[in-house]
Amino acid sequence: MENLLIGLFLATLITAFFTTRLYRLILWYSLNSLTLALLAIFMGMNLHDHTMITSGALTLVLKAIAIPYILKQISQRFNLPRQLEPSIKVYYFIILIPAILVFTFYLANPILSMATSNTNYVAISISALFLSLLLIIEHKDIAPQIIGFLTIENSLFLLGTTATEGMPMMIELGIFVDLMMAIVIINLLFKTEHT
Amino acid sequence: MILAFLLLPSVVIFIVSFLNITKQKTVLSVVSLLVLIPAIWLFFLPRPYPILGPYLVADDLNTYIFLVSSIVAIGVTLAMATLDKHVSISLKAYARFYRFFALFWMGLIVSIMSNNMGLYWIGLETATLSTVYMIKTNQTSFARRESWNYMIVGAIAISLILFGIILIYSSAKPILGEEAMNFTKLLQNAKNISSIFLFETGFAIVSLGMFIKMGFFPMNLWLANIERSSFYPIAALFSGILESAVILGFFRFSHIAKIVNFSHVFVFVFVYALLTIFIVSFLIFRAKDFIRLFSLSGIEHMALITIFWVSGGIFAALLHFGAHAFLKPALFLSTGVLESQGQYKIAGALRGYRGIKGKLFYFLTSLFLLAIISLPPSPMFFSELFGFSSMIKIAKESHHLFLMIGSIILLLFLLLIIFYKFVEIYQSMKYEGEVVEKRVYTPEVYALLLFAIALVVLITPMSFAFIGAIS
């Protein structure tokens, strides 16, 4: 089950590159967060780790439902352009994405031999980080760049969940609070820009 | 109890910023002065003092950095009192600035006082996000663009730091469990970490994130653009306070990394910082306005601090840090006044100040400008002497004396370029251009006096003894 979810996590992220509509991009981010949340819940159940189950549930509520909803509201309120024009041509990603995946697996190889469990997940989370950075570079508009920033958060959460089998609850809660603050700031920035 | 006192000023500022009261501006400035009280109180408590269990602990290093940051915060809030005389800012924007300053200060307390990698990150992220909106208080298209820029690049930098922290935690978790997040425990058990490569990768990524935040190579102009676009007190906050929190994190992480493998840390940081100074010195030579000049010079000093720190010159690094934290905000504030309403250029900027306040402002600005290029008796003069001597000392122990002497000569050459540029600018400010009547206001002079007194206190034997005792 975990393998299926991690595959879906990467697939939803890769699909986001080929999207040229804003709402669809938000949807892919939401699905990406959903797979992440389910992964954390399943891993937590296997490890009998209540902290991981709680943070998975929080991810589900916050990142898969609340944040995409708020982002959609913001984009409607401030009439953000729904048609995205990537600064890198979409078809180049057919070469770029596999290249990044191979490169990150190669880069993560020495780390994989040291990590105690879920070694492939570590490599996937590192590649997800690189892909998220690429998503930011791909777009000139602010809205998809924000999605890129949020997927960076997702890849970090994946790394925290898999490489360390969960970080202390206090830290994870703090990260969630910071994420919400980021959304508030984004909202305020748009608000002042349009008044 | 002490935590409540630490957080109280920022909570009050946050609440007052929402109230619709007369003289709100004055109340906010006065409340901001309270941040110094808990900072001084910490000095009278036994150290290490647990503020919040093992999570927030006050030791000599963070108490010193917190005191320095509090003094800078007071200087900045004093200068804020007359910001509207120099730039056009509405009362609403003013209240918004203080609202986010309160959040910034809360994040900073958590970050500086933290003895936990995760909490350190959370504090730093809160401080970073709140500065995004502070940049936006300047309602120009340039500031709008740069605040988004800061949001994205700052988020990438801070994400890299978290990424590195997760790797470090992962490397130490097999031996320490959940306590692997604790800086003290990590330091005590650094030799027992088995996954050294994992730890070092984590450290390199954490350092990279911090270096991006401090504007090191290749992000040199990023910080300069942001400080140029925002109001001058925000530039002062960046250089005097936010960078202090970042460099404290670097001190903590590198302390552990040095025990794991000293030579790797030394070579990585030394080469990176030297490359940064190389680029920055030429950028400074081409700088054409005050804010960019001081912003780039801030990067140079941060690079010097990291070099001194990894060379074992802890005293030199901390003294240089203190001097930079006082001098750079003082220069940002004074040049903000010099560039009043954007009408003054470098040539003749210092001319035209009359009366006691004017003369004092002229004198203090000149003093800060000459102190930043390490002319004696500036604290930077002493810190650079101690710093270079520690570099020689470490080279003698490692049998790479000639390589280090070569590096020091290169470093001195680069510092010479910066020195030349600053002297040229000082001459231009003093002797060229027209004499135009200019005004300076009492709170600004008080702010500069505060920084000048803090600098003098920094070179007293008492301060030297305190900084020297920090290990």
XYZ file of C-alpha atoms in Angstrom:
666
model
C 0.000 0.000 0.000
C 2.818 2.390 0.929
C 4.537 1.691 -2.389
C 1.357 2.508 -4.278
C 0.918 5.759 -2.349
C 4.510 6.852 -2.844
C 4.105 6.155 -6.555
C 0.961 8.246 -6.637
C 2.741 11.008 -4.708
C 5.397 11.237 -7.398
C 2.850 10.840 -10.204
C 0.672 13.721 -8.967
C 3.749 15.929 -8.705
C 4.924 15.056 -12.207
C 1.456 15.629 -13.660
C 1.474 19.125 -12.167
C 4.254 20.027 -14.637
C 2.035 19.397 -17.629
C -0.842 21.488 -16.328
C -1.556 24.857 -17.874
C -4.662 25.695 -15.822
C -4.464 27.139 -12.289
C -7.422 25.266 -10.740
C -6.126 21.997 -12.125
C -2.719 22.741 -10.588
C -4.381 23.337 -7.211
C -6.215 20.015 -7.637
C -2.956 18.166 -8.308
C -1.438 19.779 -5.226
C -4.451 18.645 -3.210
C -4.126 15.064 -4.495
C -0.381 15.167 -3.813
C -1.128 16.147 -0.203
C -3.812 13.476 0.038
C -1.388 10.694 -0.922
C 1.102 12.096 1.566
C -1.480 12.160 4.347
C -2.619 8.600 3.614
C 1.015 7.458 3.523
C 1.664 8.981 6.958
C -1.511 7.401 8.356
C -0.685 3.930 6.969
C 2.932 4.127 8.133
C 1.775 5.302 11.547
C -0.636 2.372 11.769
C 2.113 -0.097 10.831
C 4.539 1.395 13.338
C 1.822 1.909 15.988
C 2.931 5.539 16.106
C 0.038 7.769 17.170
C 2.051 10.933 16.493
C 2.442 10.004 12.842
C -1.253 9.157 12.501
C -2.177 12.545 14.022
C 0.165 14.465 11.734
C -1.184 12.465 8.774
C -4.735 13.418 9.741
C -3.689 17.052 10.112
C -2.071 16.923 6.672
C -5.303 15.557 5.257
C -7.412 18.327 6.744
C -4.959 21.171 6.251
C -3.002 20.450 3.085
C -5.454 18.313 1.122
C -8.615 20.286 1.937
C -8.123 23.657 3.694
C -5.130 25.113 1.814
C -6.360 24.185 -1.721
C -9.769 25.637 -0.795
C -8.215 28.886 0.507
C -5.960 29.116 -2.568
C -8.948 28.729 -4.876
C -10.821 31.407 -2.924
C -7.823 33.757 -3.139
C -7.459 33.198 -6.877
C -11.178 33.932 -7.422
C -11.188 36.957 -5.114
C -8.225 38.593 -6.808
C -9.018 37.437 -10.349
C -5.695 35.677 -10.825
C -5.107 34.530 -14.427
C -6.328 30.954 -14.770
C -4.361 30.243 -17.920
C -0.718 29.504 -17.001
C 2.088 30.151 -19.409
C 5.170 28.159 -18.396
C 8.479 29.855 -19.142
C 9.941 26.438 -20.015
C 8.159 24.618 -22.825
C 6.085 21.741 -21.435
C 7.518 19.077 -23.768
C 11.035 19.653 -22.423
C 9.847 18.084 -19.153
C 9.640 14.690 -20.844
C 13.448 14.767 -20.790
C 14.001 16.926 -17.710
C 11.911 14.958 -15.205
C 13.493 11.510 -15.828
C 16.919 13.184 -15.816
C 16.217 14.692 -12.390
C 14.878 11.399 -11.058
C 17.945 9.458 -12.220
C 20.273 12.170 -10.947
C 18.678 12.307 -7.481
C 18.678 8.510 -7.136
C 22.384 8.575 -8.025
C 22.970 11.494 -5.603
C 21.077 9.797 -2.805
C 22.860 6.467 -3.254
C 25.438 6.951 -0.447
C 22.652 8.177 1.861
C 20.479 5.163 1.048
C 23.086 2.757 2.362
C 23.011 4.583 5.701
C 19.325 5.176 6.212
C 17.817 2.471 8.384
C 14.448 1.992 6.695
C 12.331 3.015 3.685
C 15.425 3.785 1.656
C 13.629 4.356 -1.638
C 11.308 6.873 -0.013
C 14.290 9.029 0.949
C 15.449 9.146 -2.669
C 11.909 9.932 -3.841
C 11.525 12.770 -1.345
C 14.841 14.277 -2.497
C 13.725 14.040 -6.122
C 10.368 15.572 -5.135
C 12.284 18.505 -3.642
C 14.208 19.030 -6.881
C 11.022 18.699 -8.925
C 9.291 21.286 -6.707
C 12.170 23.697 -7.261
C 11.769 23.056 -11.001
C 8.048 23.815 -10.703
C 8.941 27.229 -9.236
C 11.432 27.891 -12.039
C 8.903 26.727 -14.665
C 6.417 29.516 -13.953
C 6.688 33.288 -13.952
C 3.291 33.862 -12.297
C 3.120 34.066 -8.538
C 0.235 31.587 -8.025
C 1.985 28.493 -9.486
C 5.173 29.528 -7.682
C 3.214 29.353 -4.431
C 2.109 25.827 -5.370
C 5.798 25.041 -5.965
C 6.624 26.340 -2.490
C 3.833 24.206 -0.995
C 5.052 21.076 -2.797
C 8.526 21.749 -1.333
C 6.811 21.564 2.069
C 5.211 18.264 1.011
C 8.528 16.753 -0.063
C 10.088 17.829 3.227
C 7.196 16.269 5.114
C 7.722 13.066 3.133
C 11.427 13.092 4.041
C 10.593 13.744 7.705
C 8.072 10.915 7.720
C 10.147 8.321 5.904
C 13.804 9.030 6.714
C 13.269 9.608 10.418
C 10.039 7.629 10.911
C 8.369 10.798 12.119
C 9.677 13.930 13.770
C 8.606 14.986 17.292
C 4.973 16.128 17.362
C 5.868 19.588 18.673
C 8.009 20.281 15.614
C 5.406 19.020 13.178
C 2.711 21.167 14.771
C 5.042 24.171 14.549
C 5.590 23.489 10.854
C 1.820 23.344 10.279
C 1.388 26.683 12.098
C 4.125 28.220 9.945
C 2.428 26.901 6.827
C -0.859 28.513 7.818
C 0.980 31.762 8.529
C 2.509 31.572 5.044
C -0.986 31.300 3.552
C -2.172 34.306 5.594
C 0.829 36.332 4.389
C 0.164 35.289 0.780
C -3.441 36.411 1.157
C -2.341 39.751 2.632
C 0.198 40.298 -0.128
C -2.471 39.794 -2.781
C -4.876 41.997 -0.835
C -2.522 44.985 -0.689
C -1.586 44.462 -4.312
C -5.201 44.887 -5.379
C -6.208 47.820 -3.123
C 7.903 32.964 34.111
C 10.820 34.509 32.184
C 9.245 33.248 28.948
C 6.140 35.307 29.703
C 8.321 38.406 30.183
C 10.228 37.664 27.001
C 7.036 37.412 24.968
C 5.059 40.147 26.745
C 6.391 43.201 24.798
C 5.635 41.586 21.446
C 2.144 40.515 22.581
C 1.405 44.087 23.738
C 2.756 45.548 20.465
C 0.586 43.102 18.508
C -2.564 44.099 20.428
C -1.850 47.865 20.341
C -1.297 47.712 16.571
C -4.987 46.719 16.186
C -6.364 49.431 18.491
C -7.713 52.618 17.050
C -6.243 55.026 19.627
C -4.725 58.466 19.410
C -0.925 58.595 19.629
C -0.795 54.916 18.607
C 2.572 55.563 16.984
C 4.127 56.856 20.216
C 2.622 54.028 22.301
C 4.043 51.441 19.901
C 7.520 52.996 20.029
C 7.469 53.175 23.850
C 6.250 49.573 24.246
C 9.043 48.418 21.928
C 11.603 49.748 24.409
C 10.465 47.012 26.846
C 12.224 44.297 24.821
C 15.490 45.233 26.541
C 14.275 44.420 30.095
C 14.059 40.600 29.766
C 17.301 40.631 27.721
C 19.160 42.242 30.641
C 17.335 40.075 33.166
C 18.716 36.955 31.455
C 22.239 38.140 32.304
C 21.499 37.937 36.046
C 20.211 34.370 35.899
C 22.467 31.320 36.249
C 23.414 29.940 32.845
C 22.486 27.615 31.173
C 19.006 28.640 32.306
C 16.041 26.503 31.186
C 13.382 28.927 29.923
C 11.092 26.155 28.683
C 12.406 22.729 29.733
C 15.054 21.417 27.341
C 13.484 23.297 24.410
C 14.406 26.916 25.148
C 17.639 27.333 27.100
C 19.575 30.558 27.715
C 23.346 30.036 27.603
C 26.177 32.562 27.272
C 26.121 32.530 23.463
C 22.419 33.125 22.885
C 22.111 35.563 25.824
C 24.802 37.710 24.207
C 23.163 37.508 20.781
C 19.742 38.267 22.242
C 21.029 41.332 24.099
C 22.686 42.640 20.931
C 19.442 42.049 18.981
C 17.367 43.841 21.660
C 19.596 46.927 21.496
C 19.280 46.930 17.704
C 15.493 46.569 17.974
C 15.310 49.593 20.271
C 17.507 51.657 17.945
C 15.275 50.713 15.020
C 12.044 51.566 16.867
C 13.513 54.937 17.908
C 14.221 55.702 14.271
C 10.735 54.473 13.328
C 9.228 57.300 15.386
C 10.219 59.840 12.722
C 10.079 57.628 9.640
C 7.150 59.636 8.231
C 9.347 62.777 8.131
C 11.673 61.126 5.614
C 9.434 58.826 3.565
C 5.732 58.822 2.776
C 4.067 56.244 4.996
C 0.459 56.092 6.198
C -0.528 55.481 9.826
C -2.187 52.234 8.744
C 1.026 50.976 7.167
C 2.847 52.056 10.309
C 0.562 49.930 12.531
C 0.955 47.020 10.094
C 4.720 47.302 10.337
C 4.544 46.986 14.142
C 2.039 44.088 13.920
C 4.495 42.088 11.880
C 7.426 43.346 13.938
C 5.713 41.745 16.972
C 5.420 38.410 15.128
C 9.011 38.787 13.950
C 10.168 39.339 17.532
C 8.261 36.272 18.812
C 9.836 34.113 16.101
C 13.218 35.555 16.912
C 12.953 34.781 20.641
C 12.075 31.157 19.838
C 14.865 30.943 17.271
C 17.626 32.513 19.373
C 16.720 30.843 22.664
C 16.084 27.463 21.101
C 18.115 24.431 22.109
C 16.270 22.320 19.596
C 16.883 22.160 15.836
C 13.195 21.967 14.977
C 12.167 24.864 17.195
C 15.055 26.907 15.832
C 13.665 26.344 12.347
C 10.109 27.219 13.373
C 11.284 30.505 14.933
C 13.358 31.367 11.889
C 10.466 30.603 9.528
C 8.100 32.803 11.558
C 10.629 35.645 11.501
C 11.201 35.183 7.747
C 7.512 35.165 6.873
C 6.763 38.239 8.979
C 9.534 40.207 7.257
C 7.840 39.540 3.900
C 5.005 41.800 4.903
C 7.300 44.373 6.485
C 8.968 44.843 3.084
C 5.492 45.447 1.677
C 4.883 48.466 3.975
C 6.661 50.443 1.258
C 3.909 50.574 -1.341
C 5.900 50.765 -4.557
C 5.971 48.306 -7.427
C 9.657 47.614 -6.705
C 8.860 46.703 -3.072
C 5.903 44.560 -4.204
C 8.093 42.608 -6.596
C 10.850 42.198 -4.036
C 8.483 41.047 -1.276
C 7.291 38.230 -3.556
C 10.907 37.559 -4.412
C 11.750 37.321 -0.736
C 8.760 35.068 -0.137
C 9.921 32.568 -2.767
C 13.723 32.691 -2.325
C 13.438 32.967 1.476
C 11.101 29.961 1.480
C 13.555 27.960 -0.627
C 16.421 28.877 1.727
C 14.423 27.995 4.810
C 13.253 24.731 3.182
C 16.864 23.771 2.547
C 17.579 24.386 6.234
C 14.704 22.081 7.248
C 15.859 19.502 4.709
C 19.339 19.504 6.270
C 17.880 19.362 9.783
C 15.868 16.247 8.862
C 19.025 14.563 7.528
C 20.989 15.491 10.676
C 18.139 14.223 12.849
C 18.004 11.037 10.809
C 21.748 10.484 11.259
C 21.604 10.890 15.047
C 18.221 9.272 15.767
C 19.611 5.692 16.046
C 21.747 6.744 19.027
C 19.672 9.541 20.592
C 16.058 8.826 19.646
C 13.840 11.911 19.745
C 16.561 13.763 21.677
C 18.529 13.948 18.410
C 16.771 17.287 17.877
C 18.483 18.720 20.965
C 21.627 20.784 20.230
C 23.295 20.006 23.587
C 22.711 16.252 23.292
C 23.956 16.304 19.696
C 27.095 18.132 20.750
C 27.761 15.672 23.561
C 27.250 12.663 21.304
C 28.728 14.047 18.069
C 31.568 11.494 18.137
C 29.120 8.598 18.370
C 27.217 9.462 15.174
C 27.742 6.469 12.874
C 26.207 7.863 9.654
C 28.834 10.564 9.214
C 28.108 11.062 5.507
C 24.421 11.571 6.246
C 25.250 14.103 8.964
C 27.724 15.979 6.769
C 25.275 16.094 3.858
C 22.696 17.510 6.273
C 25.175 20.082 7.575
C 26.176 21.137 4.044
C 22.503 21.640 3.080
C 21.728 23.524 6.311
C 24.752 25.781 5.706
C 23.717 26.346 2.103
C 20.250 27.465 3.237
C 21.781 29.814 5.798
C 24.292 31.171 3.301
C 21.468 31.931 0.855
C 19.634 33.785 3.621
C 22.766 35.796 4.393
C 23.267 36.640 0.712
C 26.395 34.549 0.106
C 27.497 33.431 -3.371
C 25.594 33.126 -5.721
C 22.729 35.126 -4.130
C 24.714 38.331 -3.503
C 22.393 40.810 -5.161
C 19.200 39.248 -3.870
C 19.522 40.735 -0.387
C 20.750 44.073 -1.729
C 17.634 44.416 -3.902
C 15.321 43.605 -1.014
C 16.999 46.075 1.349
C 16.936 48.736 -1.372
C 13.229 48.276 -2.017
C 12.091 48.355 1.627
C 12.129 51.264 4.096
C 15.474 51.789 5.821
C 14.431 50.520 9.317
C 13.554 47.174 7.693
C 17.010 46.998 6.117
C 18.394 47.685 9.614
C 16.263 44.864 11.069
C 17.526 42.486 8.403
C 21.192 43.192 8.951
C 21.116 43.649 12.720
C 18.621 41.056 13.904
C 17.521 38.492 11.317
C 21.068 37.746 10.224
C 21.988 37.350 13.925
C 19.463 34.532 14.274
C 20.773 32.898 11.105
C 24.420 33.135 12.134
C 23.572 31.760 15.600
C 22.165 28.673 13.888
C 25.348 28.393 11.859
C 27.403 28.620 15.088
C 25.358 25.835 16.699
C 25.431 23.464 13.708
C 29.092 24.033 12.844
C 30.062 23.442 16.489
C 28.699 19.914 16.198
C 30.029 19.408 12.648
C 33.525 20.438 13.751
C 33.573 17.551 16.233
C 32.339 15.111 13.569
C 34.971 16.114 10.993
C 36.802 19.389 11.473
C 38.743 19.507 8.198
C 35.626 18.986 6.046
C 33.764 21.841 7.766
C 36.772 24.126 7.593
C 37.475 23.618 3.896
C 33.795 23.848 2.878
C 33.034 27.024 4.819
C 36.384 28.696 4.191
C 36.273 28.236 0.413
C 32.602 29.278 0.221
C 33.110 32.396 2.334
C 36.296 33.375 0.490
C 34.513 33.027 -2.860
C 31.705 35.212 -1.499
C 34.111 37.938 -0.371
C 35.844 37.770 -3.759
C 32.568 38.473 -5.615
C 31.232 40.957 -3.074
C 34.374 43.121 -2.985
C 34.027 43.819 -6.717
C 30.284 44.385 -6.399
C 30.985 46.905 -3.623
C 33.485 48.624 -5.893
C 30.704 49.129 -8.429
C 27.956 50.075 -5.921
C 26.374 53.449 -6.603
C 24.024 53.991 -3.680
C 24.219 53.743 0.092
C 21.794 50.917 0.788
C 23.285 48.536 -1.791
C 26.766 49.430 -0.590
C 25.979 48.605 3.054
C 23.971 45.557 2.119
C 26.904 44.104 0.177
C 29.262 45.107 2.960
C 27.001 43.182 5.383
C 27.522 40.040 3.287
C 31.283 40.605 3.431
C 31.227 40.882 7.235
C 29.022 37.794 7.626
C 31.514 35.865 5.467
C 34.374 37.123 7.653
C 32.507 36.030 10.815
C 32.022 32.509 9.435
C 35.707 32.319 8.449
C 36.834 33.421 11.929
C 34.393 31.031 13.587
C 35.503 27.921 11.678
C 39.148 28.934 12.164
C 38.630 28.577 15.917
C 38.585 32.326 16.552
C 35.359 32.242 18.568
C 36.187 35.476 20.379
C 37.037 37.232 17.107
C 33.872 35.979 15.422
C 31.608 37.067 18.283
C 33.269 40.460 18.628
C 32.996 41.015 14.886
C 29.377 39.870 15.022
C 28.546 42.352 17.830
C 30.296 45.232 16.065
C 28.560 44.438 12.778
C 25.156 44.105 14.465
C 25.502 47.636 15.906
C 27.295 49.344 13.030
C 25.248 48.156 10.087
C 21.790 49.168 11.405
C 23.308 52.480 12.516
C 24.544 53.043 8.970
C 21.249 51.998 7.400
C 19.370 54.398 9.680
C 21.740 57.295 9.150
C 21.813 56.878 5.386
C 18.020 56.587 5.410
C 18.041 60.043 6.960
C 20.705 61.210 4.466
C 18.546 60.012 1.574
C 15.531 61.845 3.030
C 12.625 61.890 0.511
C 15.065 60.338 -1.966
C 16.563 63.714 -2.816
C 20.188 63.406 -1.693
C 22.995 61.652 -3.501
C 26.335 60.433 -2.155
C 28.218 63.621 -3.158
C 27.850 66.171 -0.366
C 25.473 63.927 1.627
C 27.098 64.889 4.929
C 27.032 68.620 4.255
C 24.307 70.999 5.373
C 23.612 69.746 8.898
C 23.358 72.644 11.358
C 22.866 72.956 15.124
C 23.853 70.530 17.891
C 21.671 67.719 16.576
C 22.969 68.208 13.044
C 26.628 68.297 14.106
C 26.180 65.224 16.308
C 24.499 63.369 13.450
C 27.358 64.375 11.111
C 29.960 63.216 13.637
C 28.261 59.881 14.421
C 27.625 59.008 10.773
C 31.273 59.686 9.915
C 32.336 57.610 12.902
C 30.217 54.633 11.843
C 31.380 54.878 8.251
C 35.028 54.777 9.284
C 34.425 52.100 11.932
C 32.847 49.703 9.405
C 36.145 49.569 7.474
C 37.911 48.548 10.694
C 39.845 51.707 11.436
C 41.098 51.632 15.048
C 39.685 51.843 17.699
C 36.669 50.220 16.032
C 35.796 46.807 17.568
C 36.167 45.440 14.033
C 39.851 46.375 14.075
C 40.407 44.141 17.118
C 38.194 41.335 15.850
C 40.025 41.192 12.518
C 43.391 41.110 14.286
C 42.266 38.252 16.514
C 40.564 36.529 13.591
C 43.611 36.571 11.331
C 45.828 35.399 14.186
C 43.512 32.435 14.808
C 43.748 31.581 11.092
C 47.549 31.536 11.342
C 47.374 29.467 14.516
C 45.186 26.825 12.943
C 47.409 26.725 9.842
C 50.486 26.093 11.982
C 48.756 23.130 13.612
C 47.636 21.689 10.286
C 50.989 22.139 8.432
C 49.360 24.299 5.739
C 50.935 27.556 6.823
C 51.883 28.864 3.381
C 48.468 28.097 1.921
C 46.836 30.016 4.755
C 49.234 32.956 4.421
C 48.345 33.068 0.708
C 44.644 33.071 1.597
C 45.131 35.843 4.136
C 46.989 37.969 1.574
C 44.164 37.424 -0.921
C 41.635 38.292 1.770
C 43.535 41.454 2.698
C 43.689 42.469 -0.953
C 39.916 42.069 -1.264
C 39.366 44.027 1.958
C 41.646 46.712 0.548
C 39.320 47.167 -2.445
C 36.400 47.641 -0.057
C 38.452 50.012 2.120
C 39.362 52.116 -0.926
C 35.721 52.357 -2.039
C 34.499 53.406 1.413
C 37.191 56.067 1.821
C 36.357 57.422 -1.637
C 32.670 57.624 -0.713
C 33.452 59.295 2.605
C 35.557 61.918 0.820
C 32.767 62.490 -1.681
C 30.169 62.871 1.080
C 32.323 65.352 2.932
C 33.893 67.541 0.262
C 31.874 67.310 -2.976
C 28.404 68.493 -4.008
C 26.310 71.472 -2.998
C 25.539 72.574 0.547
C 21.793 72.133 1.072
C 20.092 72.744 4.428
C 19.026 69.349 5.861
C 17.142 68.289 8.964
C 17.588 65.511 11.453
C 15.170 64.671 14.298
C 15.819 63.932 17.966
C 14.799 60.193 18.051
C 17.170 59.473 15.152
C 20.075 61.088 16.976
C 19.164 59.107 20.111
C 19.125 55.894 18.074
C 22.598 56.610 16.686
C 23.863 57.581 20.150
C 22.553 54.279 21.489
C 24.527 52.397 18.851
C 27.643 54.487 19.529
C 27.431 53.782 23.296
C 26.847 50.079 22.603
C 29.982 50.037 20.418
C 32.050 51.713 23.129
C 30.760 49.231 25.731
C 31.681 46.409 23.347
C 35.394 47.274 23.537
C 35.535 47.578 27.327
C 37.550 44.901 29.222
C 34.302 43.708 30.844
C 32.721 42.894 27.455
C 35.951 41.323 26.205
C 36.004 39.088 29.292
C 32.372 38.054 28.772
C 32.778 37.312 25.058
C 36.090 35.546 25.693
C 34.385 33.200 28.173
C 31.876 32.000 25.563
C 32.974 28.655 24.168
